[in-house]
CSV table of C-alpha atoms in Angstrom, one decimal:
chain,number,residue,atom,x,y,z
A,1,MET,CA,-43.3,1.4,-16.6
A,2,LYS,CA,-41.0,0.1,-19.8
A,3,GLY,CA,-37.7,-2.0,-19.6
A,4,ALA,CA,-34.8,-0.1,-21.5
A,5,PRO,CA,-31.4,-2.2,-22.3
A,6,PRO,CA,-28.6,-1.2,-19.1
A,7,ALA,CA,-26.5,1.4,-19.9
A,8,PHE,CA,-23.5,-1.1,-17.8
A,9,ASN,CA,-22.7,-4.9,-17.7
A,10,PRO,CA,-23.3,-5.2,-13.5
A,11,ARG,CA,-20.5,-7.3,-13.3
A,12,VAL,CA,-17.8,-5.1,-14.8
A,13,VAL,CA,-19.3,-2.2,-12.4
A,14,LEU,CA,-18.8,-4.3,-9.5
A,15,GLY,CA,-15.3,-5.6,-10.6
A,16,ILE,CA,-14.3,-2.0,-11.0
A,17,VAL,CA,-15.5,-0.9,-7.2
A,18,VAL,CA,-13.9,-4.2,-6.1
A,19,PHE,CA,-10.4,-2.9,-7.6
A,20,GLY,CA,-10.8,0.2,-6.6
A,21,ALA,CA,-11.1,-0.5,-3.6
A,22,ALA,CA,-8.3,-2.9,-2.9
A,23,ALA,CA,-6.5,-0.3,-4.6
A,24,PHE,CA,-7.4,2.1,-2.2
A,25,LEU,CA,-6.0,-0.1,1.0
A,26,ALA,CA,-3.1,-1.4,-0.4
A,27,THR,CA,-2.4,2.9,-0.7
A,28,LEU,CA,-2.8,2.8,3.1
A,29,TYR,CA,-0.9,0.6,4.3
A,30,PHE,CA,1.9,1.1,2.3
A,31,ILE,CA,1.6,4.3,3.7
A,32,ALA,CA,1.0,2.9,7.2
A,33,ALA,CA,3.9,1.1,6.8
A,34,GLY,CA,6.8,3.8,6.0
A,35,GLN,CA,7.3,2.2,2.2
A,36,THR,CA,6.0,4.6,0.2
A,37,SER,CA,9.7,6.8,0.0
A,38,GLY,CA,12.6,5.4,-1.2
A,39,GLY,CA,14.0,2.5,2.0
A,40,SER,CA,17.5,3.1,1.3
A,41,ALA,CA,17.8,6.4,0.2
A,42,GLY,CA,21.0,8.6,1.6
A,43,SER,CA,23.7,6.9,3.8
A,44,GLY,CA,24.4,6.7,7.6
A,45,HIS,CA,21.2,5.0,9.3
A,46,ALA,CA,19.7,2.2,10.1
A,47,ILE,CA,18.6,1.3,6.5
A,48,ALA,CA,21.5,2.2,4.9
A,49,ARG,CA,23.5,-0.4,3.2
A,50,GLY,CA,26.8,1.9,2.9
A,51,LEU,CA,30.0,1.0,4.8
A,52,ASP,CA,28.5,4.1,7.0
A,53,GLY,CA,25.3,2.7,7.3
A,54,TYR,CA,24.3,0.2,10.5
A,55,ALA,CA,21.7,-2.8,7.8
A,56,ALA,CA,24.4,-5.0,9.2
A,57,LEU,CA,24.4,-4.0,12.5
A,58,VAL,CA,20.4,-4.4,11.7
A,59,ARG,CA,20.8,-7.9,11.0
A,60,LEU,CA,22.9,-9.0,13.2
A,61,LEU,CA,20.9,-8.4,16.4
A,62,GLU,CA,18.0,-9.9,14.4
A,63,GLU,CA,19.8,-13.2,13.7
A,64,GLU,CA,20.9,-13.5,17.6
A,65,GLY,CA,16.8,-13.5,18.5
A,66,HIS,CA,16.7,-9.9,19.6
A,67,GLU,CA,13.1,-7.7,18.6
A,68,VAL,CA,14.6,-5.3,16.7
A,69,ARG,CA,12.5,-2.4,14.7
A,70,VAL,CA,13.6,0.9,12.6
A,71,SER,CA,11.0,3.2,13.5
A,72,ARG,CA,10.4,6.0,11.4
A,73,SER,CA,8.1,7.6,14.1
A,74,ALA,CA,8.7,10.3,16.6
A,75,ALA,CA,6.5,8.2,18.9
A,76,SER,CA,9.7,6.0,19.6
A,77,LEU,CA,11.6,7.9,21.3
A,78,ASP,CA,9.7,8.4,24.6
A,79,GLU,CA,8.9,4.1,24.6
A,80,GLU,CA,10.4,1.5,27.0
A,81,ASN,CA,13.0,0.0,24.7
A,82,LEU,CA,16.6,0.4,23.7
A,83,LEU,CA,16.6,3.5,21.4
A,84,VAL,CA,20.1,3.9,18.9
A,85,LEU,CA,20.3,7.3,17.7
A,86,ALA,CA,22.7,7.5,14.5
A,87,PRO,CA,22.2,11.1,13.7
A,88,PRO,CA,23.8,12.3,10.8
A,89,HIS,CA,26.6,15.8,10.9
A,90,SER,CA,23.3,17.8,9.7
A,91,ALA,CA,21.2,17.2,13.1
A,92,ASP,CA,20.2,19.5,15.8
A,93,GLY,CA,22.6,19.2,18.9
A,94,GLU,CA,19.9,20.4,21.3
A,95,GLU,CA,17.0,18.7,19.9
A,96,ILE,CA,19.4,15.2,20.3
A,97,ALA,CA,20.0,16.3,24.0
A,98,GLU,CA,16.1,16.9,25.0
A,99,ILE,CA,15.9,14.1,23.4
A,100,VAL,CA,18.2,11.9,25.6
A,101,SER,CA,17.2,14.0,28.6
A,102,ARG,CA,13.4,12.5,28.0
A,103,ARG,CA,14.4,8.9,28.1
A,104,ARG,CA,16.5,8.9,31.4
A,105,TYR,CA,13.6,7.6,32.7
A,106,ALA,CA,12.3,5.6,29.7
A,107,GLY,CA,15.1,3.3,28.5
A,108,PRO,CA,18.6,3.1,28.2
A,109,THR,CA,20.4,4.9,25.5
A,110,ILE,CA,23.2,4.8,22.7
A,111,LEU,CA,24.5,7.8,20.9
A,112,VAL,CA,26.4,6.7,17.9
A,113,LEU,CA,28.3,9.4,16.7
A,114,PRO,CA,29.2,10.7,12.7
A,115,LYS,CA,32.2,10.5,11.5
A,116,TRP,CA,32.2,9.9,7.7
A,117,ILE,CA,31.9,12.5,5.0
A,118,ALA,CA,29.9,10.0,2.2
A,119,PHE,CA,28.6,10.5,-1.1
A,120,GLU,CA,26.7,7.6,-3.4
A,121,ILE,CA,28.7,6.1,-6.1
A,122,PRO,CA,27.1,7.6,-9.3
A,123,ALA,CA,26.0,5.3,-11.9
A,124,ARG,CA,28.5,6.5,-14.6
A,125,ALA,CA,31.6,4.9,-12.2
A,126,PRO,CA,33.3,2.3,-13.6
A,127,VAL,CA,32.7,0.0,-10.3
A,128,GLY,CA,30.0,-2.7,-9.7
A,129,ALA,CA,28.4,-0.9,-7.3
A,130,GLU,CA,24.8,-1.5,-5.7
A,131,ASP,CA,22.3,-0.2,-4.8
A,132,GLY,CA,22.9,2.1,-1.8
A,133,TRP,CA,27.0,2.0,-2.1
A,134,VAL,CA,28.7,4.8,-1.1
A,135,TYR,CA,32.5,6.5,-0.7
A,136,LEU,CA,34.3,8.1,2.1
A,137,ALA,CA,35.2,11.6,0.8
A,138,ASP,CA,36.7,12.3,4.5
A,139,ALA,CA,36.2,11.5,8.1
A,140,ARG,CA,35.1,15.0,10.3
A,141,PRO,CA,33.9,15.4,13.3
A,142,PRO,CA,30.5,17.1,13.9
A,143,GLN,CA,30.0,20.5,14.8
A,144,TRP,CA,26.4,20.4,16.9
A,145,VAL,CA,28.5,17.8,19.8
A,146,GLU,CA,29.4,21.3,20.7
A,147,ASP,CA,25.5,22.0,22.0
A,148,PHE,CA,25.9,19.3,24.6
A,149,GLU,CA,27.7,21.7,26.5
A,150,GLY,CA,25.6,22.2,29.9
A,151,ARG,CA,24.0,18.9,29.9
A,152,TYR,CA,26.5,16.8,27.9
A,153,ALA,CA,30.0,18.1,28.2
A,154,THR,CA,31.4,16.1,25.2
A,155,GLY,CA,34.7,17.0,22.9
A,156,LEU,CA,36.0,14.9,20.4
A,157,ALA,CA,39.1,14.8,18.4
A,158,PRO,CA,40.5,12.5,15.9
A,159,LEU,CA,43.3,9.7,16.7
A,160,ALA,CA,45.9,8.6,14.0
A,161,LEU,CA,47.0,4.9,15.1
A,162,ASP,CA,49.5,3.0,13.0
A,163,GLY,CA,48.2,0.6,11.0
A,164,ASP,CA,50.3,-2.5,11.8
A,165,GLY,CA,49.5,-2.2,15.1
A,166,ALA,CA,48.4,-5.3,16.9
A,167,ALA,CA,45.3,-4.0,18.3
A,168,HIS,CA,43.2,-0.6,18.3
A,169,TRP,CA,40.9,-1.2,20.2
A,170,GLN,CA,40.0,-3.8,23.8
A,171,MET,CA,36.8,-3.9,26.2
A,172,GLY,CA,38.2,-5.8,28.7
A,173,ALA,CA,40.1,-9.1,27.5
A,174,ARG,CA,38.8,-8.3,24.1
A,175,ARG,CA,40.5,-6.9,21.4
A,176,GLY,CA,41.0,-5.9,17.8
A,177,ALA,CA,42.2,-3.8,15.1
A,178,MET,CA,40.2,-1.0,13.3
A,179,PRO,CA,39.1,-0.5,9.8
A,180,ASP,CA,40.8,2.6,9.2
A,181,PRO,CA,42.8,3.3,12.0
A,182,GLY,CA,44.5,6.3,11.0
A,183,ASN,CA,41.3,7.8,11.0
A,184,LEU,CA,39.5,7.1,14.6
A,185,GLN,CA,37.6,9.4,16.4
A,186,VAL,CA,37.9,9.5,19.9
A,187,LEU,CA,36.4,11.0,23.4
A,188,GLU,CA,38.4,14.7,24.1
A,189,TYR,CA,36.9,15.5,27.1
A,190,GLY,CA,33.4,14.2,28.5
A,191,THR,CA,32.3,12.7,31.9
A,192,VAL,CA,31.6,9.4,30.6
A,193,ILE,CA,32.9,5.8,31.5
A,194,PRO,CA,34.9,4.3,29.4
A,195,LEU,CA,33.9,0.7,28.2
A,196,VAL,CA,35.9,0.4,24.8
A,197,THR,CA,39.4,2.4,24.6
A,198,ALA,CA,41.8,2.7,22.4
A,199,ALA,CA,45.4,1.5,22.4
A,200,GLU,CA,46.4,5.3,23.0
A,201,GLY,CA,44.0,5.0,26.3
A,202,SER,CA,41.2,7.3,24.6
A,203,VAL,CA,37.6,7.1,24.8
A,204,LEU,CA,35.8,5.5,21.5
A,205,ALA,CA,32.4,4.3,23.6
A,206,GLY,CA,31.1,4.9,27.3
A,207,TYR,CA,28.7,5.7,29.4
A,208,TYR,CA,27.8,8.8,31.6
A,209,ASP,CA,28.5,9.2,35.2
A,210,ASP,CA,25.6,10.8,36.0
A,211,GLY,CA,24.6,9.5,39.7
A,212,GLY,CA,22.8,6.4,38.0
A,213,TYR,CA,23.1,3.2,39.6
A,214,TYR,CA,24.6,0.5,36.5
A,215,PRO,CA,26.2,-1.9,38.4
A,216,VAL,CA,26.3,-4.2,34.5
A,217,LEU,CA,28.0,-1.6,33.4
A,218,ASP,CA,30.4,-0.5,36.2
A,219,GLU,CA,31.7,-4.9,36.0
A,220,ALA,CA,31.9,-4.0,31.9
A,221,ALA,CA,34.5,-1.1,33.0
A,222,GLY,CA,36.2,-2.9,35.7
A,223,LEU,CA,34.4,-0.5,38.0
A,224,PRO,CA,34.0,-2.6,41.9
A,225,ARG,CA,29.7,-2.5,42.4
A,226,ALA,CA,28.2,0.2,43.3
A,227,ASP,CA,25.9,0.2,46.4
A,228,PRO,CA,21.9,0.7,46.2
A,229,GLU,CA,21.5,1.9,49.2
A,230,ALA,CA,23.9,4.9,48.1
A,231,ASP,CA,21.9,8.1,49.0
A,232,ASP,CA,23.9,9.9,46.0
A,233,LEU,CA,22.8,7.0,43.6
A,234,ASP,CA,19.5,7.3,41.3
A,235,THR,CA,18.4,4.1,40.7
A,236,ASP,CA,15.3,4.6,38.6
A,237,ARG,CA,17.9,6.2,35.8
A,238,TRP,CA,18.8,4.1,32.9
A,239,ASN,CA,22.1,4.5,31.6
A,240,PHE,CA,23.3,7.2,28.0
A,241,THR,CA,25.9,5.3,26.4
A,242,VAL,CA,27.8,7.3,23.4
A,243,VAL,CA,29.6,5.6,21.4
A,244,ALA,CA,32.5,8.2,19.6
A,245,ASP,CA,33.5,5.9,16.4
A,246,PRO,CA,30.8,4.7,14.3
A,247,ASP,CA,33.0,2.2,12.9
A,248,LEU,CA,32.6,-0.1,16.0
A,249,PHE,CA,28.7,-0.4,15.1
A,250,ASN,CA,28.8,0.5,11.4
A,251,ASN,CA,28.6,-1.3,7.9
A,252,TYR,CA,32.4,-1.1,7.8
A,253,GLY,CA,33.1,-2.4,11.1
A,254,MET,CA,30.8,-4.6,10.8
A,255,ALA,CA,33.1,-6.9,8.3
A,256,ASP,CA,35.3,-7.9,11.2
A,257,ARG,CA,34.6,-11.2,13.5
A,258,GLU,CA,35.7,-8.9,16.2
A,259,ARG,CA,34.1,-5.8,15.7
A,260,ALA,CA,31.0,-7.6,14.9
A,261,ALA,CA,30.8,-9.4,18.6
A,262,LEU,CA,32.3,-5.5,20.3
A,263,ALA,CA,29.8,-4.3,18.6
A,264,HIS,CA,27.0,-6.9,19.9
A,265,ALA,CA,28.4,-6.8,23.7
A,266,LEU,CA,27.6,-2.8,23.6
A,267,ILE,CA,24.1,-3.4,22.8
A,268,ASP,CA,23.8,-6.5,25.8
A,269,THR,CA,25.4,-4.1,28.2
A,270,ALA,CA,23.4,-0.9,27.2
A,271,MET,CA,20.1,-3.3,28.4
A,272,GLU,CA,21.7,-3.7,31.5
A,273,GLY,CA,20.2,-7.0,31.8
A,274,GLN,CA,17.0,-6.0,30.8
A,275,ASP,CA,15.6,-8.0,27.4
A,276,MET,CA,13.7,-5.2,25.7
A,277,PRO,CA,13.0,-3.8,22.1
A,278,ILE,CA,16.1,-2.2,20.4
A,279,VAL,CA,14.9,0.4,18.9
A,280,PHE,CA,17.1,2.1,15.6
A,281,ASP,CA,15.8,5.8,14.9
A,282,VAL,CA,15.5,7.3,11.5
A,283,THR,CA,14.0,10.6,12.5
A,284,LEU,CA,16.8,12.4,12.5
A,285,ASN,CA,18.1,11.3,9.1
A,286,GLY,CA,15.1,12.8,7.9
A,287,LEU,CA,13.4,9.5,7.3
A,288,GLY,CA,10.5,10.3,10.0
A,289,ALA,CA,7.2,9.3,8.4
A,290,ASN,CA,4.3,11.3,9.9
A,291,ARG,CA,0.9,9.6,10.8
A,292,SER,CA,-0.4,7.6,7.9
A,293,LEU,CA,-4.4,7.8,6.9
A,294,LEU,CA,-5.4,4.2,8.0
A,295,THR,CA,-4.2,5.3,11.3
A,296,LEU,CA,-5.7,8.4,11.8
A,297,ALA,CA,-9.2,7.4,10.1
A,298,PHE,CA,-9.8,4.5,13.3
A,299,THR,CA,-8.3,7.3,16.3
A,300,PRO,CA,-10.4,9.3,18.4
A,301,PRO,CA,-12.4,11.9,17.2
A,302,PHE,CA,-11.7,10.9,13.8
A,303,LEU,CA,-13.2,7.6,14.0
A,304,ALA,CA,-16.5,9.0,14.7
A,305,ALA,CA,-16.3,10.3,11.2
A,306,THR,CA,-15.3,7.2,9.6
A,307,LEU,CA,-17.8,5.1,10.8
A,308,CYS,CA,-20.7,7.5,9.4
A,309,LEU,CA,-18.6,7.6,6.1
A,310,LEU,CA,-18.9,3.7,5.9
A,311,LEU,CA,-22.5,3.9,7.1
A,312,ALA,CA,-23.4,6.1,4.4
A,313,LEU,CA,-21.4,4.0,1.6
A,314,ALA,CA,-22.6,1.1,2.6
A,315,ILE,CA,-26.2,2.2,2.3
A,316,VAL,CA,-25.3,4.1,-1.2
A,317,GLY,CA,-24.1,0.9,-2.4
A,318,TRP,CA,-26.9,-0.9,-1.1
A,319,ARG,CA,-29.1,1.4,-3.2
A,320,ALA,CA,-27.5,1.8,-6.1
A,321,PHE,CA,-27.2,-1.8,-6.5
A,322,ARG,CA,-30.5,-2.7,-5.8
A,323,ARG,CA,-31.6,-0.8,-8.6
A,324,PHE,CA,-29.0,-1.8,-10.6
A,325,GLY,CA,-29.8,-3.5,-14.1
A,326,PRO,CA,-32.0,-2.9,-16.9
A,327,PRO,CA,-34.1,0.4,-15.8
A,328,LEU,CA,-37.8,1.6,-16.1
A,329,ALA,CA,-38.6,4.5,-18.2
A,330,GLU,CA,-41.4,6.3,-16.9
A,331,ALA,CA,-44.9,6.2,-18.9
A,332,ARG,CA,-46.3,9.7,-19.8
A,333,ALA,CA,-48.9,11.3,-17.3
A,334,ILE,CA,-51.6,11.4,-19.8
A,335,ALA,CA,-51.6,8.7,-22.4
A,336,PHE,CA,-52.6,8.9,-26.1
A,337,GLY,CA,-56.3,7.2,-27.1
A,338,LYS,CA,-59.5,7.3,-26.1
A,339,GLY,CA,-59.3,4.3,-23.3
A,340,SER,CA,-55.9,5.8,-21.9
A,341,LEU,CA,-58.7,9.1,-21.2
A,342,VAL,CA,-61.4,7.2,-20.0
A,343,ALA,CA,-58.9,5.9,-17.5
A,344,ASN,CA,-57.5,9.2,-16.2
A,345,SER,CA,-60.6,10.6,-15.9
A,346,ALA,CA,-62.0,7.6,-13.5
A,347,ALA,CA,-58.4,7.7,-11.6
A,348,PHE,CA,-59.0,11.5,-10.9
A,349,THR,CA,-62.4,11.0,-10.0
A,350,LEU,CA,-61.7,8.0,-7.3
A,351,ARG,CA,-59.3,10.4,-6.0
A,352,THR,CA,-61.2,13.3,-5.3
A,353,GLY,CA,-64.1,10.6,-4.2
A,354,ARG,CA,-66.5,12.4,-6.1
A,355,LEU,CA,-68.0,9.2,-8.0
A,356,HIS,CA,-71.5,9.0,-6.9
A,357,LEU,CA,-71.8,12.3,-9.0
A,358,LEU,CA,-71.3,9.8,-12.3
A,359,THR,CA,-74.3,7.5,-10.9
A,360,ALA,CA,-77.1,9.7,-12.6
A,361,PRO,CA,-75.9,10.6,-16.0
A,362,TYR,CA,-74.6,6.7,-16.4
A,363,ALA,CA,-77.9,5.8,-15.9
A,364,ARG,CA,-79.1,8.4,-18.4
A,365,ALA,CA,-76.9,7.2,-20.9
A,366,VAL,CA,-77.8,3.7,-20.4
A,367,ARG,CA,-81.3,3.9,-21.0
A,368,GLN,CA,-81.2,6.2,-24.2
A,369,ARG,CA,-78.4,3.2,-25.7
A,370,ILE,CA,-81.2,0.3,-24.7
A,371,ALA,CA,-84.5,2.9,-25.9
A,372,ASP,CA,-82.4,3.4,-29.1
A,373,ALA,CA,-82.1,-0.7,-29.2
A,374,LEU,CA,-84.9,-1.0,-29.0
A,375,HIS,CA,-86.5,2.0,-31.4
A,376,LEU,CA,-88.7,3.4,-28.7
A,377,ARG,CA,-89.8,7.1,-28.8
A,378,ARG,CA,-90.6,7.6,-25.4
A,379,PRO,CA,-87.7,6.1,-23.4
A,380,ASP,CA,-90.2,6.2,-19.9
A,381,ASP,CA,-88.7,3.4,-17.0
A,382,ALA,CA,-92.6,1.7,-17.8
A,383,ALA,CA,-91.8,1.6,-21.9
A,384,LEU,CA,-89.0,0.4,-21.4
A,385,ASP,CA,-89.5,-2.4,-18.6
A,386,ARG,CA,-92.5,-3.4,-20.8
A,387,ALA,CA,-90.1,-3.4,-23.8
A,388,ILE,CA,-87.7,-5.4,-22.0
A,389,ALA,CA,-90.5,-8.1,-20.8
A,390,ARG,CA,-91.0,-8.8,-24.4
A,391,ARG,CA,-87.3,-9.4,-25.4
A,392,LEU,CA,-85.8,-11.0,-22.5
A,393,PRO,CA,-88.6,-12.2,-20.4
A,394,GLY,CA,-87.1,-12.9,-16.3
A,395,ALA,CA,-84.5,-10.0,-17.2
A,396,PRO,CA,-84.2,-7.5,-14.4
A,397,PRO,CA,-86.5,-4.4,-14.6
A,398,PHE,CA,-84.6,-1.1,-16.0
A,399,ALA,CA,-86.8,0.9,-13.5
A,400,GLU,CA,-85.0,-1.4,-10.4
A,401,LEU,CA,-81.6,-1.6,-11.6
A,402,ALA,CA,-81.6,2.1,-12.1
A,403,ALA,CA,-83.2,2.9,-8.5
A,404,ALA,CA,-80.1,0.6,-6.9
A,405,LEU,CA,-77.8,2.6,-8.8
A,406,ASP,CA,-79.6,6.0,-7.8
A,407,THR,CA,-79.0,4.8,-3.9
A,408,ALA,CA,-76.0,2.8,-3.9
A,409,GLY,CA,-73.2,5.4,-1.5
A,410,ARG,CA,-70.1,3.3,-1.4
A,411,PRO,CA,-67.5,2.6,-4.4
A,412,GLN,CA,-68.8,-1.2,-4.3
A,413,GLU,CA,-72.4,-0.4,-4.2
A,414,ILE,CA,-71.7,1.5,-7.3
A,415,LEU,CA,-69.5,-0.5,-9.1
A,416,ARG,CA,-72.2,-3.8,-8.6
A,417,ALA,CA,-74.9,-1.4,-9.5
A,418,ALA,CA,-73.4,0.1,-12.8
A,419,ARG,CA,-72.3,-3.2,-13.6
A,420,ALA,CA,-75.7,-4.9,-13.6
A,421,LEU,CA,-76.7,-2.0,-16.1
A,422,LYS,CA,-73.6,-2.6,-18.2
A,423,SER,CA,-74.7,-6.5,-18.2
A,424,LEU,CA,-78.3,-5.5,-19.0
A,425,GLU,CA,-77.3,-3.2,-21.8
A,426,ARG,CA,-75.3,-6.2,-23.4
A,427,LYS,CA,-77.9,-8.2,-23.5
A,428,LEU,CA,-80.5,-6.0,-25.3
A,429,VAL,CA,-77.6,-4.5,-27.8
A,430,ARG,CA,-76.1,-6.4,-29.7
C-alpha cells in the first residue's frame, strides 16, 4: 500500500459541509417562522400597514403590555385566547360561522367586518408611498354576511353622517368622530346588544345576545347585571363581538387618540376581565402557513425516521472523515520479481497448511548446494559429515540437522530447523 496525494483539502470540505448544514437549518427556521413569503402582501389584515390594515392596533396592544400574536396557523382558531378575525370581502361566510361556533367554549371572538375596497398604490403614482400603503376606492358591505343567516342573523347598512357633527360614535361616556363619517357601516339588524353606537343610534359594534352570562359586557352596555344562578344563562359560554365598521380598529381609525382608546377598551371588554393572549388571525386573508418541515420532522410518527436519518448521517460523516486524506493505493495482487513470487508462494503454502511438505525438498536442495561447494562426487550424508568436520570443526553434522527438519511438525519447529540448515550452508558456501 502506498500513499497518494489527497483529492480535496479536508478543511475546505468541512467548511462546505458546515455551511450547507447551516443554510439548511436556516431555511427550516424561516419556513417555521412564516418568513418565506411577503409579510405585508395584500391589505386588510393584521400585518398590513395600509389604511385598511390593523398593524397599528397590534402595535398599540403590544405597547400596552398585552401578549399579542399574529397567527398564520389554523390551530390558533381553537385555542383559549381572544381571537380577532378580520376577513376580507372574498371570505367564506359559512367557514367564518363555523369558526365562531367552535370557539363559543374556547375563548371570546371579535369579528371585524370588512368595508373598504382598497388597492395598492402603484410605484408610478406621483406620491411618496411606502410599501404596503393603499388607496381606498370604495366602501361596500361584504356579501358573505348573508351566510350568517340562521346562525348569526346579521344585516349591514350604509350610513352617512354630517361631517361637521361633534360626535359620530359613543360608548358610554366616550365620544368621538369617525375618519370618514360619510361612509359608515352599521348593523341594520341582528340579535346584538350595542356597545358602540352612531349618533343616529345605529349599532357600530356589539355582542350577541345568545343566553350567555357576560357581566363585563353588560356593564359596558349599560345593562343591569344578570343573575349567574338563572337557569336560562350559560355561564361557560364566551362572548361573540361584532365590529360592523372596521374604521374603529384599522390603521385609518388609529390615527385618532380617542378612537385608539375606544379600540383598546373594546378589546379589554371582550376579554371579560381575563388576562389572556390576543391572537390576530390572518389565515382567512390567505396568509396561512402549513406546518413547517422542522415541526413535522420532530413530530410523531416522523420523529422515528428523523432520528434514524440523523444517526445514519452521523455514521456516514464519521466514516468519511476517518478515511479522508491521502488515499491508499492498492498494490498488485501478484507483485513483479522473483522475491515477490517466492513471497506469494510461501504465503499461499502457509494459508493451505502444507508447510511440512517442503521439508524434504528443502533438505535435498541444501544437501546439493553444500556438496557442490565442497566438490563431492557422492553427496551422501556420511560423506557430507566428514567433509564438514574437516572444513568446520565443531559444526553440527548435516545428517543431524536434516533429521531434525524431517521430524519437525509445527510451523515454528520447521522454520527453526530450516534456519539451522541455512546457517550451516552460509558458513560453507562463501
